Coordinates of C-alpha atoms in Angstrom, one line a residue:
M1 CA 118.9 113.6 118.4
N2 CA 119.8 110.6 120.5
K3 CA 117.3 110.9 123.4
L4 CA 114.5 108.3 123.3
Y5 CA 110.9 108.5 124.4
I6 CA 109.5 105.1 125.5
G7 CA 105.7 105.0 125.6
N8 CA 103.0 102.6 126.8
V9 CA 105.1 101.8 129.9
S10 CA 103.5 99.6 132.6
A11 CA 103.2 101.1 136.1
E12 CA 105.1 98.0 137.4
A13 CA 108.1 98.7 135.2
T14 CA 111.3 99.6 137.0
E15 CA 114.7 101.0 135.9
E16 CA 116.2 97.5 136.4
D17 CA 113.6 96.1 133.9
F18 CA 114.7 98.5 131.2
E19 CA 118.4 97.9 132.0
T20 CA 117.8 94.1 131.5
L21 CA 115.8 94.7 128.3
F22 CA 118.5 96.9 126.7
E23 CA 121.3 94.5 127.8
Q24 CA 119.3 91.6 126.4
W25 CA 119.2 93.2 122.9
K26 CA 122.8 94.7 123.3
I27 CA 121.5 98.3 122.9
P28 CA 123.9 100.7 124.5
H29 CA 122.6 103.7 126.6
S30 CA 124.6 106.6 128.1
G31 CA 122.5 107.5 131.0
P32 CA 119.9 106.3 133.5
F33 CA 116.3 105.6 132.6
L34 CA 114.0 108.4 133.7
I35 CA 110.6 106.7 134.4
K36 CA 107.4 108.8 134.5
N37 CA 103.7 107.9 134.7
G38 CA 103.2 105.7 131.6
Y39 CA 106.4 106.7 129.8
A40 CA 110.1 106.9 130.2
F41 CA 113.2 108.6 128.7
V42 CA 116.8 107.5 128.1
D43 CA 119.9 108.8 126.3
C44 CA 121.8 106.8 123.7
P45 CA 125.5 107.4 122.9
D46 CA 124.8 108.1 119.2
E47 CA 122.1 108.1 116.5
K48 CA 123.0 104.5 115.4
A49 CA 122.2 103.2 118.9
A50 CA 119.0 105.2 119.0
M51 CA 117.8 103.9 115.6
R52 CA 118.7 100.3 116.7
A53 CA 116.5 100.7 119.8
I54 CA 113.6 102.0 117.7
D55 CA 113.9 99.3 115.1
I56 CA 114.2 96.4 117.6
L57 CA 111.9 97.5 120.4
S58 CA 109.2 99.7 119.1
G59 CA 106.0 97.8 118.6
K60 CA 107.8 94.5 119.3
A61 CA 109.2 94.3 122.8
E62 CA 106.8 93.6 125.7
L63 CA 107.3 94.6 129.3
H64 CA 104.8 93.6 132.0
G65 CA 102.2 92.7 129.4
K66 CA 102.4 96.0 127.5
V67 CA 104.1 96.5 124.1
L68 CA 106.5 99.3 124.2
E69 CA 106.5 102.3 121.8
V70 CA 110.0 103.7 121.2
E71 CA 110.8 106.9 119.2
H72 CA 113.0 109.9 119.2
S73 CA 112.2 112.3 122.0
V74 CA 111.6 115.6 120.2
P75 CA 111.6 118.8 122.3
K76 CA 108.2 120.5 122.3
R77 CA 109.6 123.6 120.6
L78 CA 110.9 121.4 117.7
R79 CA 107.8 119.2 117.3
S80 CA 106.2 119.2 113.9
C81 CA 103.5 117.3 112.1
K82 CA 106.2 115.6 110.0
L83 CA 107.1 111.9 110.0
Q84 CA 109.7 110.1 107.9
I85 CA 108.6 106.6 106.9
R86 CA 111.4 104.3 105.7
N87 CA 111.7 100.7 104.5
I88 CA 108.6 101.1 102.3
P89 CA 108.1 98.2 99.7
P90 CA 109.7 99.0 96.4
H91 CA 107.4 100.4 93.6
M92 CA 104.6 100.9 96.2
Q93 CA 101.9 103.3 94.9
W94 CA 101.0 106.4 97.0
E95 CA 97.4 105.3 97.1
V96 CA 98.2 102.2 99.1
L97 CA 100.1 104.2 101.8
D98 CA 97.4 106.9 101.7
G99 CA 94.7 104.4 102.6
M100 CA 96.8 103.0 105.4
L101 CA 97.4 106.5 106.9
A102 CA 93.9 107.7 106.5
Q103 CA 92.7 105.7 109.5
Y104 CA 95.0 107.8 111.8
G105 CA 94.0 111.3 110.6
A106 CA 94.1 113.6 107.6
V107 CA 97.3 113.5 105.5
E108 CA 98.2 117.0 104.4
S109 CA 100.9 116.3 101.9
C110 CA 103.6 113.8 100.9
E111 CA 107.1 114.2 99.5
Q112 CA 109.3 111.4 98.1
D113 CA 112.9 111.5 99.0
F114 CA 115.2 109.9 96.4
T115 CA 118.4 110.5 98.4
E116 CA 118.0 107.4 100.5
T117 CA 119.1 104.0 99.4
D118 CA 115.5 102.8 99.8
V119 CA 112.3 104.6 98.9
S120 CA 111.4 107.1 101.6
F121 CA 108.3 109.2 102.1
I122 CA 108.0 112.2 104.4
V123 CA 104.4 112.2 105.6
F124 CA 102.7 114.9 107.5
R125 CA 100.0 114.4 110.1
A126 CA 100.6 110.7 110.4
M127 CA 101.0 108.6 113.5
E128 CA 104.0 107.4 115.5
K129 CA 102.3 104.0 116.1
L130 CA 103.0 103.1 112.4
N131 CA 106.6 102.3 113.4
G132 CA 107.1 98.6 113.1
S133 CA 103.8 97.9 111.4
M134 CA 104.0 95.5 108.5
M135 CA 103.3 96.2 104.8
E136 CA 103.9 93.4 102.4
N137 CA 106.4 91.8 104.7
Y138 CA 108.3 95.1 105.1
A139 CA 108.4 96.5 108.7
L140 CA 107.9 100.3 108.3
K141 CA 110.4 102.5 110.2
V142 CA 109.0 105.8 111.4
S143 CA 110.7 108.7 113.1
Y144 CA 109.8 112.3 113.7
I145 CA 111.4 115.1 111.7
P146 CA 112.1 118.1 113.9
D147 CA 110.8 121.5 112.9
E148 CA 114.0 123.4 112.2
T149 CA 112.1 126.6 111.6
A150 CA 110.6 126.6 115.1
A151 CA 111.3 129.5 117.5
P152 CA 114.4 128.8 119.6
E153 CA 112.7 129.6 122.8
G154 CA 109.4 129.1 124.4
P155 CA 107.4 125.8 124.2
S156 CA 104.6 125.5 121.7
V157 CA 101.2 125.7 123.3
G158 CA 99.5 122.4 123.4
G159 CA 102.1 120.4 121.6
R160 CA 101.5 119.2 118.0
R161 CA 98.2 120.3 116.5
G162 CA 95.9 117.4 116.2
F163 CA 97.9 115.3 118.6
N164 CA 97.7 114.6 122.3
T165 CA 100.9 115.4 124.3
R166 CA 101.9 111.8 123.5
G167 CA 100.2 109.1 121.6
P168 CA 97.9 108.9 118.6
P169 CA 96.1 111.9 117.0
R170 CA 92.6 112.6 118.1
S171 CA 90.0 111.0 115.8
G172 CA 88.7 113.4 113.3
S173 CA 91.7 115.6 113.6
P174 CA 91.2 118.6 111.3
S175 CA 93.4 118.9 108.3
L176 CA 95.6 122.0 107.8
G177 CA 94.3 122.0 104.3
A178 CA 93.5 119.7 101.4
R179 CA 96.4 117.5 100.4
P180 CA 97.6 118.7 97.0
K181 CA 96.7 116.4 94.2
T182 CA 99.7 114.0 93.7
Q183 CA 101.0 113.2 90.3
S184 CA 100.5 109.7 88.9
E185 CA 103.0 107.2 90.3
V186 CA 103.2 105.5 86.9
P187 CA 106.8 104.6 86.2
L188 CA 108.4 104.9 82.7
R189 CA 109.4 101.4 81.5
L190 CA 112.0 101.2 78.7
L191 CA 113.5 98.3 76.8
V192 CA 117.1 98.9 75.8
P193 CA 119.7 96.7 73.9
T194 CA 121.8 94.6 76.3
Q195 CA 125.1 95.9 74.7
F196 CA 124.3 99.4 75.9
V197 CA 123.5 98.6 79.5
G198 CA 127.1 99.0 80.5
A199 CA 127.4 102.4 79.0
I200 CA 124.1 103.5 80.8
I201 CA 125.5 102.3 84.2
G202 CA 129.0 103.7 83.6
K203 CA 132.2 102.9 85.4
E204 CA 131.3 101.9 89.0
G205 CA 127.8 103.2 88.4
A206 CA 128.9 106.8 87.9
T207 CA 126.8 107.5 84.9
I208 CA 123.5 106.1 86.3
R209 CA 124.1 108.0 89.5
N210 CA 124.6 111.2 87.6
I211 CA 121.4 110.6 85.6
T212 CA 119.5 109.9 88.9
K213 CA 120.9 113.1 90.5
Q214 CA 120.2 115.4 87.6
T215 CA 116.7 114.2 86.9
H216 CA 115.6 113.6 90.5
S217 CA 114.6 110.0 89.7
K218 CA 115.0 106.5 90.8
I219 CA 116.2 104.2 88.1
D220 CA 116.3 100.4 88.2
I221 CA 118.1 98.5 85.5
H222 CA 116.9 94.9 85.5
R223 CA 120.1 93.3 84.4
K224 CA 119.3 89.9 85.9
E225 CA 115.9 89.5 84.1
N226 CA 115.8 87.2 81.1
A227 CA 119.4 86.1 81.2
G228 CA 120.9 86.1 77.7
A229 CA 118.1 88.3 76.3
A230 CA 119.0 90.8 73.6
E231 CA 117.1 93.6 75.5
K232 CA 116.8 94.6 79.2
P233 CA 114.0 96.5 80.9
I234 CA 114.7 99.8 82.7
T235 CA 112.2 101.3 85.2
I236 CA 112.3 105.0 85.9
H237 CA 110.4 106.4 89.0
S238 CA 110.0 110.2 89.1
T239 CA 107.7 113.0 88.1
P240 CA 106.6 113.1 84.4
E241 CA 109.3 115.7 83.7
G242 CA 111.9 113.7 85.5
C243 CA 111.0 110.5 83.7
S244 CA 111.2 112.3 80.3
N245 CA 114.5 113.9 81.1
A246 CA 116.0 110.6 82.2
C247 CA 114.6 108.9 79.1
R248 CA 116.2 111.5 76.8
T249 CA 119.6 111.2 78.6
I250 CA 119.5 107.4 78.2
M251 CA 118.7 107.8 74.5
E252 CA 121.7 110.2 74.1
I253 CA 124.0 107.7 75.9
M254 CA 122.9 104.9 73.6
Q255 CA 123.4 107.0 70.4
K256 CA 126.9 108.1 71.6
E257 CA 127.8 104.5 72.4
A258 CA 126.5 103.3 69.0
L259 CA 128.9 105.9 67.3
D260 CA 131.8 104.9 69.4
T261 CA 131.3 101.1 68.8
K262 CA 130.3 101.7 65.1
F263 CA 126.9 100.1 65.7
T264 CA 125.1 100.9 62.4
E265 CA 121.6 99.7 63.2
E266 CA 118.8 102.2 64.1
I267 CA 118.2 102.4 67.8
P268 CA 114.4 103.0 68.3
L269 CA 112.9 104.1 71.6
K270 CA 111.0 101.1 73.1
I271 CA 108.4 101.8 75.9
L272 CA 106.7 99.0 77.8
A273 CA 103.0 99.8 78.4
H274 CA 100.5 97.8 80.4
N275 CA 98.0 96.2 78.1
N276 CA 95.0 97.6 80.0
F277 CA 96.0 101.1 78.9
V278 CA 97.1 100.4 75.3
G279 CA 93.6 100.5 73.9
R280 CA 93.1 104.1 75.1
L281 CA 96.6 105.0 73.8
I282 CA 95.6 103.7 70.3
G283 CA 92.1 105.2 70.3
K284 CA 89.3 104.4 68.0
E285 CA 90.6 103.4 64.6
G286 CA 94.1 104.3 65.8
R287 CA 93.3 108.0 65.9
N288 CA 95.2 108.8 69.1
L289 CA 98.3 107.1 68.0
K290 CA 98.1 108.6 64.5
K291 CA 97.8 112.1 66.0
I292 CA 101.0 111.5 68.1
E293 CA 102.8 110.3 65.0
V294 CA 101.8 113.3 63.0
D295 CA 102.5 115.8 65.8
T296 CA 106.0 114.4 66.6
G297 CA 107.1 113.1 63.1
T298 CA 107.6 109.6 64.3
K299 CA 106.6 106.1 63.3
I300 CA 105.0 104.1 66.2
T301 CA 104.2 100.4 66.2
I302 CA 102.8 98.2 69.1
S303 CA 103.6 94.5 69.7
P304 CA 100.7 92.1 69.0
L305 CA 98.3 90.8 71.7
Q306 CA 99.7 87.3 71.0
D307 CA 102.9 88.2 72.8
L308 CA 101.1 88.7 76.1
T309 CA 101.2 86.1 78.9
M310 CA 99.8 85.8 82.4
Y311 CA 103.3 86.8 83.7
N312 CA 103.9 89.5 81.1
P313 CA 101.0 91.9 80.7
E314 CA 103.0 94.6 79.0
R315 CA 103.2 95.4 75.3
T316 CA 106.2 97.0 73.5
V317 CA 105.6 100.4 71.9
T318 CA 108.4 101.0 69.4
V319 CA 109.1 104.6 68.3
K320 CA 111.3 105.4 65.3
G321 CA 112.5 108.9 64.5
T322 CA 115.1 111.5 65.5
L323 CA 116.1 111.8 69.2
D324 CA 114.0 115.0 69.6
A325 CA 111.0 113.4 67.9
C326 CA 111.2 110.3 70.0
A327 CA 111.5 112.3 73.2
K328 CA 108.4 114.3 72.3
A329 CA 106.5 111.1 71.4
E330 CA 107.4 109.7 74.8
E331 CA 106.0 112.7 76.6
E332 CA 102.7 112.5 74.7
M333 CA 102.3 108.7 75.1
M334 CA 103.1 108.7 78.8
K335 CA 100.7 111.6 79.3
K336 CA 97.9 109.4 77.8
L337 CA 99.0 106.3 79.8
R338 CA 99.0 108.3 83.1
E339 CA 95.5 109.7 82.3
S340 CA 94.3 106.1 81.8
Y341 CA 95.9 105.0 85.1
D342 CA 94.4 107.9 87.0
S343 CA 91.0 107.2 85.6
D344 CA 91.2 103.5 86.5
M345 CA 92.5 104.2 90.0
A346 CA 89.7 106.7 90.7
A347 CA 87.2 104.1 89.5
M348 CA 88.6 101.4 91.8
N349 CA 88.7 103.7 94.9
L350 CA 85.1 104.8 94.3
Q351 CA 84.0 101.2 93.7
S352 CA 85.5 100.0 97.1
N353 CA 83.0 102.4 98.8
L354 CA 80.0 101.6 96.6
I355 CA 80.1 97.8 96.8
P356 CA 81.2 96.3 100.2
G357 CA 82.6 92.8 100.0
L358 CA 84.0 93.1 96.5
N359 CA 87.7 92.1 96.3
L360 CA 89.2 94.6 93.9
N361 CA 92.6 92.9 94.3
A362 CA 91.3 90.4 91.7
L363 CA 90.3 93.1 89.2
G364 CA 93.4 92.6 87.3
L365 CA 94.1 96.2 86.3
F366 CA 97.5 96.3 88.0
P367 CA 98.7 92.7 88.6
S368 CA 101.0 92.6 91.6
G369 CA 103.5 90.5 89.6
A370 CA 103.7 93.0 86.8
P371 CA 107.1 94.6 86.6
G372 CA 107.1 98.3 87.2
M373 CA 103.4 98.4 88.2
G374 CA 102.9 98.6 92.0
P375 CA 100.7 96.2 94.0
S376 CA 97.1 96.1 93.2
M377 CA 94.7 98.1 95.1
S378 CA 92.4 95.9 97.1
S379 CA 89.3 96.3 99.2
L380 CA 88.9 93.6 101.7
P381 CA 85.3 92.9 102.9
P382 CA 84.5 93.8 106.5
P383 CA 83.3 90.8 108.6
G384 CA 79.9 89.8 107.6
A385 CA 79.6 92.1 104.6
H386 CA 78.6 90.3 101.5
G387 CA 77.3 93.2 99.4
G388 CA 74.1 91.5 98.4
C389 CA 75.9 88.2 97.4
V390 CA 74.1 84.9 97.8
Y391 CA 76.3 82.0 98.8
T392 CA 76.1 78.3 98.0
Q393 CA 76.4 75.5 100.5
Q394 CA 80.1 75.3 99.6
G395 CA 80.6 79.0 100.6
H396 CA 81.0 80.3 97.0
P397 CA 78.9 83.2 95.7
E398 CA 76.0 82.1 93.5
S399 CA 76.1 82.8 89.8
E400 CA 73.9 85.6 88.5
T401 CA 72.7 86.4 85.0
V402 CA 72.7 90.0 83.6
H403 CA 71.6 91.1 80.2
L404 CA 73.6 94.2 79.2
F405 CA 72.5 96.2 76.1
I406 CA 75.2 97.8 74.0
P407 CA 75.1 99.7 70.7
A408 CA 74.8 97.3 67.7
L409 CA 77.8 99.0 66.1
A410 CA 80.0 98.1 69.1
V411 CA 79.6 94.3 68.7
G412 CA 82.7 94.0 66.6
A413 CA 84.8 95.9 69.2
I414 CA 83.5 93.6 72.0
I415 CA 84.1 90.4 70.0
G416 CA 87.5 91.5 68.6
K417 CA 89.4 90.0 65.7
Q418 CA 88.5 86.3 65.4
G419 CA 86.7 86.5 68.8
Q420 CA 90.0 87.2 70.6
H421 CA 88.7 90.1 72.8
I422 CA 85.6 88.4 74.1
K423 CA 87.6 85.2 74.8
Q424 CA 90.1 87.2 76.8
L425 CA 87.4 89.1 78.6
S426 CA 85.6 86.0 79.5
H427 CA 88.8 84.4 80.8
F428 CA 89.8 87.5 82.7
A429 CA 86.4 88.0 84.4
G430 CA 85.7 84.4 85.1
A431 CA 82.3 84.7 83.5
S432 CA 80.4 83.3 80.5
I433 CA 79.9 86.2 78.0
K434 CA 77.8 85.8 74.8
I435 CA 76.3 88.1 72.3
A436 CA 72.7 87.3 71.6
P437 CA 71.5 87.3 67.9
A438 CA 70.0 90.6 66.6
E439 CA 66.3 90.9 66.9
G440 CA 66.0 92.4 63.5
M441 CA 67.9 93.9 60.6
D442 CA 67.6 97.4 61.9
A443 CA 68.2 96.7 65.6
K444 CA 70.1 99.5 67.2
Q445 CA 71.1 97.5 70.3
R446 CA 72.5 94.0 71.0
M447 CA 72.2 92.0 74.1
V448 CA 75.3 90.7 75.9
I449 CA 74.5 87.8 78.2
I450 CA 76.9 87.7 81.2
I451 CA 76.7 84.7 83.6
G452 CA 78.9 84.6 86.7
P453 CA 79.2 85.5 90.4
P454 CA 79.1 89.2 91.5
E455 CA 82.8 89.8 91.2
A456 CA 82.9 88.3 87.7
Q457 CA 79.9 90.5 86.8
F458 CA 81.7 93.6 88.0
K459 CA 84.9 92.8 86.1
A460 CA 83.1 91.9 82.9
Q461 CA 80.7 94.9 82.9
C462 CA 83.6 97.2 83.9
R463 CA 85.6 96.2 80.8
I464 CA 82.6 96.4 78.5
F465 CA 81.8 100.0 79.7
G466 CA 85.5 100.9 79.4
K467 CA 85.8 99.4 75.9
L468 CA 82.9 101.4 74.6
K469 CA 84.5 104.6 76.0
E470 CA 87.9 103.6 74.5
E471 CA 86.5 103.0 71.1
N472 CA 84.7 106.4 71.1
F473 CA 81.1 105.0 70.9
F474 CA 80.4 107.8 73.4
G475 CA 81.7 111.4 73.1
P476 CA 84.8 112.5 75.0
K477 CA 82.6 114.4 77.6
E478 CA 79.7 111.9 77.4
E479 CA 79.3 109.4 80.2
V480 CA 78.8 105.8 79.1
K481 CA 75.3 104.8 80.2
L482 CA 73.9 101.4 79.4
E483 CA 70.7 99.4 80.2
A484 CA 71.0 96.2 82.1
H485 CA 68.2 93.6 82.7
I486 CA 68.1 91.2 85.6
K487 CA 65.3 88.7 86.3
V488 CA 63.7 88.4 89.7
P489 CA 61.0 86.0 91.0
S490 CA 57.6 87.4 90.3
C491 CA 56.8 87.1 94.0
A492 CA 59.7 89.4 94.8
A493 CA 58.9 92.1 92.3
G494 CA 56.6 93.8 94.8
R495 CA 59.4 94.0 97.3
V496 CA 61.7 95.7 94.7
I497 CA 58.9 98.3 94.0
G498 CA 57.8 98.8 97.6
K499 CA 54.6 100.2 98.9
G500 CA 53.5 103.0 96.6
G501 CA 56.9 102.7 94.8
K502 CA 58.8 103.8 97.9
T503 CA 61.6 101.1 97.7
V504 CA 62.3 101.7 94.0
N505 CA 62.3 105.5 94.5
E506 CA 64.8 105.1 97.3
L507 CA 66.9 102.8 95.2
Q508 CA 67.1 105.3 92.4
N509 CA 68.0 108.2 94.8
L510 CA 70.7 106.1 96.4
T511 CA 72.3 104.7 93.2
C512 CA 71.6 107.5 90.7
A513 CA 70.4 104.7 88.3
E514 CA 67.0 104.5 86.7
V515 CA 65.3 101.3 88.0
V516 CA 62.0 100.2 86.4
V517 CA 59.9 97.2 87.0
P518 CA 57.5 97.2 84.1
R519 CA 53.9 96.6 85.1
D520 CA 51.7 93.9 83.7
Q521 CA 54.6 91.6 82.9
T522 CA 53.8 88.0 82.2
P523 CA 56.2 85.8 84.2
D524 CA 58.4 83.5 82.1
E525 CA 58.5 79.7 82.4
N526 CA 60.6 80.1 85.6
D527 CA 58.0 82.5 87.1
Q528 CA 60.4 85.4 86.8
V529 CA 60.0 89.0 85.6
I530 CA 62.5 91.6 84.4
V531 CA 63.9 94.6 86.3
K532 CA 65.5 97.2 84.0
I533 CA 68.5 99.3 85.3
S534 CA 69.9 102.2 83.3
G535 CA 72.8 104.4 84.2
H536 CA 76.6 104.8 84.3
F537 CA 78.7 101.9 85.4
F538 CA 78.9 102.5 89.1
A539 CA 75.2 103.3 89.3
C540 CA 74.3 100.1 87.5
Q541 CA 76.6 98.1 89.7
L542 CA 75.2 99.5 93.0
A543 CA 71.6 99.1 91.8
Q544 CA 72.3 95.4 90.9
R545 CA 73.8 94.7 94.4
K546 CA 71.0 96.5 96.2
I547 CA 68.4 94.5 94.3
Q548 CA 70.3 91.3 95.1
E549 CA 70.2 92.3 98.8
I550 CA 66.4 92.6 98.6
L551 CA 66.2 89.2 96.9
A552 CA 68.4 87.6 99.6
Q553 CA 66.1 89.0 102.3
V554 CA 63.1 87.5 100.5
R555 CA 64.9 84.1 100.3
R556 CA 65.7 84.1 103.9
Q557 CA 62.1 84.9 104.9
Q558 CA 60.8 82.1 102.7
Q559 CA 63.0 79.5 104.3
P560 CA 61.0 77.1 106.5
K561 CA 61.3 77.8 110.2
P562 CA 62.4 74.9 112.5
A563 CA 59.6 73.2 114.4
P564 CA 59.3 73.9 118.1
G565 CA 61.8 71.8 120.1
A566 CA 63.8 70.9 117.0
Q567 CA 67.5 70.9 117.4
P568 CA 69.1 73.8 115.5
P569 CA 71.5 72.9 112.7
L570 CA 75.2 72.7 113.6
P571 CA 77.2 75.7 112.3
R572 CA 79.2 75.0 109.2
R573 CA 83.0 74.6 109.7
K574 CA 85.1 77.3 108.2

């Protein structure tokens, strides 16, 4: 397939222009340029020349003020809805690509191809204009995949479904069906003794290639990390079954190598797990981990929190037992870790829609520098969207104070041993977090005082809600619902309530949270009254932001208007 389609061609373009352009970039062509109204065709001598033209010119070369689009020319009878996307950043999560593709139309399904030297995805119902677009300093390379099952004669009616004859898909293009739920893209991370790395790789890489082929996985052995270290990390990308099969094969190779070299020490299975998921793996009072130990006949230990650093957010899970027992324990533990990952990803995706202007990239669930964990999901604010944030003169979000009420029995879990957990939480969120003294001996709730800007509030409250769920203070099918108090100026309380309670009712319908402004409150020394918000995490967050929007409106209306004829203030430099 060496014939090229060149799109977005200026009406002024001539055959000589294209001859000059191809000669400038040393791209060979085997025939004349056939120029039509707005597009052109040309033949290349081979596939290598065609791909060179696509890589160099598409989305980059300009002719008479128009940026050219270059792709393989696919006969109508062979056109499909399939695209191949190459040169994708290593370890990229599907959700990142999915969000990028969603702006062009519905994505039906996605397959990962491990036969290429780089990670490749075959994406359906995507858009040819992706070719050359940048993702994390990687220029995506996109080409059509012909439909080999198409009828040999007779052109298809109307070209590709959901596409114009050429160019981007129609907006709102209907999907052929819901995209099947993709499995978690959580890699399996192992730690193996350095002396066994050579045996795992094999002569000229034969062993590792064989493992990759048999288990349909992509395996990275990080030999250059931590020079001189006694252990090296291995990252396995595949389906859960593929990861487990690769892990088992690697354990078998290490045991055989130990026998051949008369290595007498026990070789445990060591799995690297992101610290954000370890709490849920352990469970309240260690119940989850104990169950896995009992079910698999293994002994499992986890490295202490003190070993964590900003650059190493992973903890080492050591499993001792027979090969079969360790393999079974790996399956059970990774199942739990993937469930935790899916839960956090779903929460982040939902949050990006609920609270505009919140930068989820700083959430810290999946640090971009963490080995084996893909780039963090992020939600960049649209221009002018501040999600109810109030800004200081320096352009920073103003600090807010929220009183969050938790079960009294959960105080120890939030504080942690010697206050370690609450210190880490405060540092992570960038907020001041304190537990208020109990109001009485029989108090069933304790107040957590959180002071910080909106993003810090989100991160701190998110972790507190999650910790209560992890520690089983709420049932497995019970949603964590807490009460939060925020203070508002007494003069603004009426605006929160609205005429006849209209505003507060609309607020409750929108956020699914219970919002109450108690009547007959006596304002405090700062002339403020309390607004009570009850509900699950996202409901509480959205209600807080909406109330802050109302307060911001009140502040703007209370600002003194400039006198007639007065010169307006100069805009602040950005």
